[in-house]
């Protein structure tokens, strides 16, 4: 099963930025049953969708190709140990204009557009490399050197993108690297663009929005393991590429591997709106926190009449809550940022670029695009809140709201990355939370006991299956998936139930317009058929990320690893002294809760640990272990050593391969 793991890399990288740095090669197609064809019902749904699409609409295809200097359709970027960091191989089937019955035709069109790969001239002195990663790199030519915005996900993809640029343009030094926001697909390749030495020597500025480091480091730490696993569904990381599998991820092609890096910013953009001149280029920076990312900024280049919307706009509706899990985003603020950009730059821009997908050209189209993006998030927000104020709950609102025709028919606001229903539920969650107000949902049975009772009341699994098959034949896949999922939770060894559930998940997946929803359903189908993929419990961490992590974050994470049962009744006080960074911490365990006090030492500590931050990092990076470091004298312990051993025995390790579509094992079974 080892060969299943490699495709993960992309998301190991995307989600668990703090935890995972290295990844492996794309996997060969999964073993197990071959996916089904589209059923008659799915064909009908997808053909009806096709009827709603304009067949003559070439505008986006032209926009995606405009300014092309060199196309790289067969791109494969080598990764560490000879495995590709990124490859477009396996997507040849997307050359067909005609959508197959197994892919929503609007998504098919979008997946084809995201195949544009190469170096593009945006305008005089502004270039982009696209299709070398899931995200784009933007290169602005200053008076003496280059101003690069975003460094892709890994050093390998970033280096390849820069090499393509230098193949066609003069070899000039990078004088500034700008991180548009705190997501790893926009900074992970920093060392592929610049070197830490040049930054230290003052030759390169690294510019980022206020709060960048904190957010870049923290988003995927506390819940990182669960996010990584859930991201496998969002990005379909073990799905084989093909008409019945992976076609796209909305923002671009997923599956980026390689080496993650992070060079801390030297300049923080703190004001909501400020203009800086960098190497002769004026850049208006405008902060947009709390929307697509907790720390983000858009940029306007007045000399070139270019607007860079970072990831605040994409070609399609974005996520208010990614399926991997995250703190829910603010649709209202998001809409306002786009409205502000329209107001300030709508009449002074000739081209709108972003750090994903392709540009929007010409003033009128830019204004139309920004208006529709603005109104998409506003409409979603306002209508959801209106309906929740009428008392409807999330699942009901998601069925009621239909985007107005002007937005629904516009490809630039369709949900190719986000998912409309999921976004509506996200707005509900932001204001009201998971609880829908019906008290039983404070005390509802969890999945397995609820499924057992339901199946029993329904007359047993065979009776349920019989009726579910009848509904499947009618194309009622949502209900069939829902009820057969209950059968699987009642009895995960029920092969017939798993197969019917997989068949239903798959047809739902084939009908989805959202790439991420499609990926989720197809991944679910795959696991229903083949069982859990075997996944490693740990992947090498990114040294830059570990070294930059504040100690508070380290101890916060240690806290969530504490097994409350093992800690029952234990009281323990540990002094930590980091000699090189001169940091002192007191770690306090009582009531099964681990707390800490910074800049302090307890006189009554059970044990004192003295080490360097370097040693702590080496342990985090798994270059050494705690006992080995002790033995080597890298850690000095005074006081009651046995107390330390006791504490170390209370921490959980997390495994990535936990079940998603079937019962979770009893706690500790996998320890
Ligand atoms: Zn991104």
GROMACS .gro file of C-alpha atoms and ligand atoms in nm, residues 14 134-135 150 181 183-186 251 292 311 318 355-356 417, ligand 1:
model
   17
   14UNK     CA    1  -0.083   2.224   0.177
  134UNK     CA    2  -0.132   2.506  -0.783
  135UNK     CA    3  -0.056   2.879  -0.744
  150UNK     CA    4   0.460   3.460  -0.393
  181UNK     CA    5  -0.075   3.588   0.229
  183UNK     CA    6  -0.107   3.011   0.306
  184UNK     CA    7   0.174   2.775   0.227
  185UNK     CA    8   0.115   2.762  -0.149
  186UNK     CA    9   0.226   3.127  -0.147
  251UNK     CA   10  -0.751   2.679  -0.785
  292UNK     CA   11  -0.953   3.436   0.229
  311UNK     CA   12  -0.634   3.527  -0.361
  318UNK     CA   13  -1.385   3.057  -0.322
  355UNK     CA   14  -0.213   3.434  -0.749
  356UNK     CA   15  -0.428   3.152  -0.887
  417UNK     CA   16  -1.317   2.555  -0.568
  672LIG    ZN1   17  -0.352   2.977  -0.264
   0.00000   0.00000   0.00000
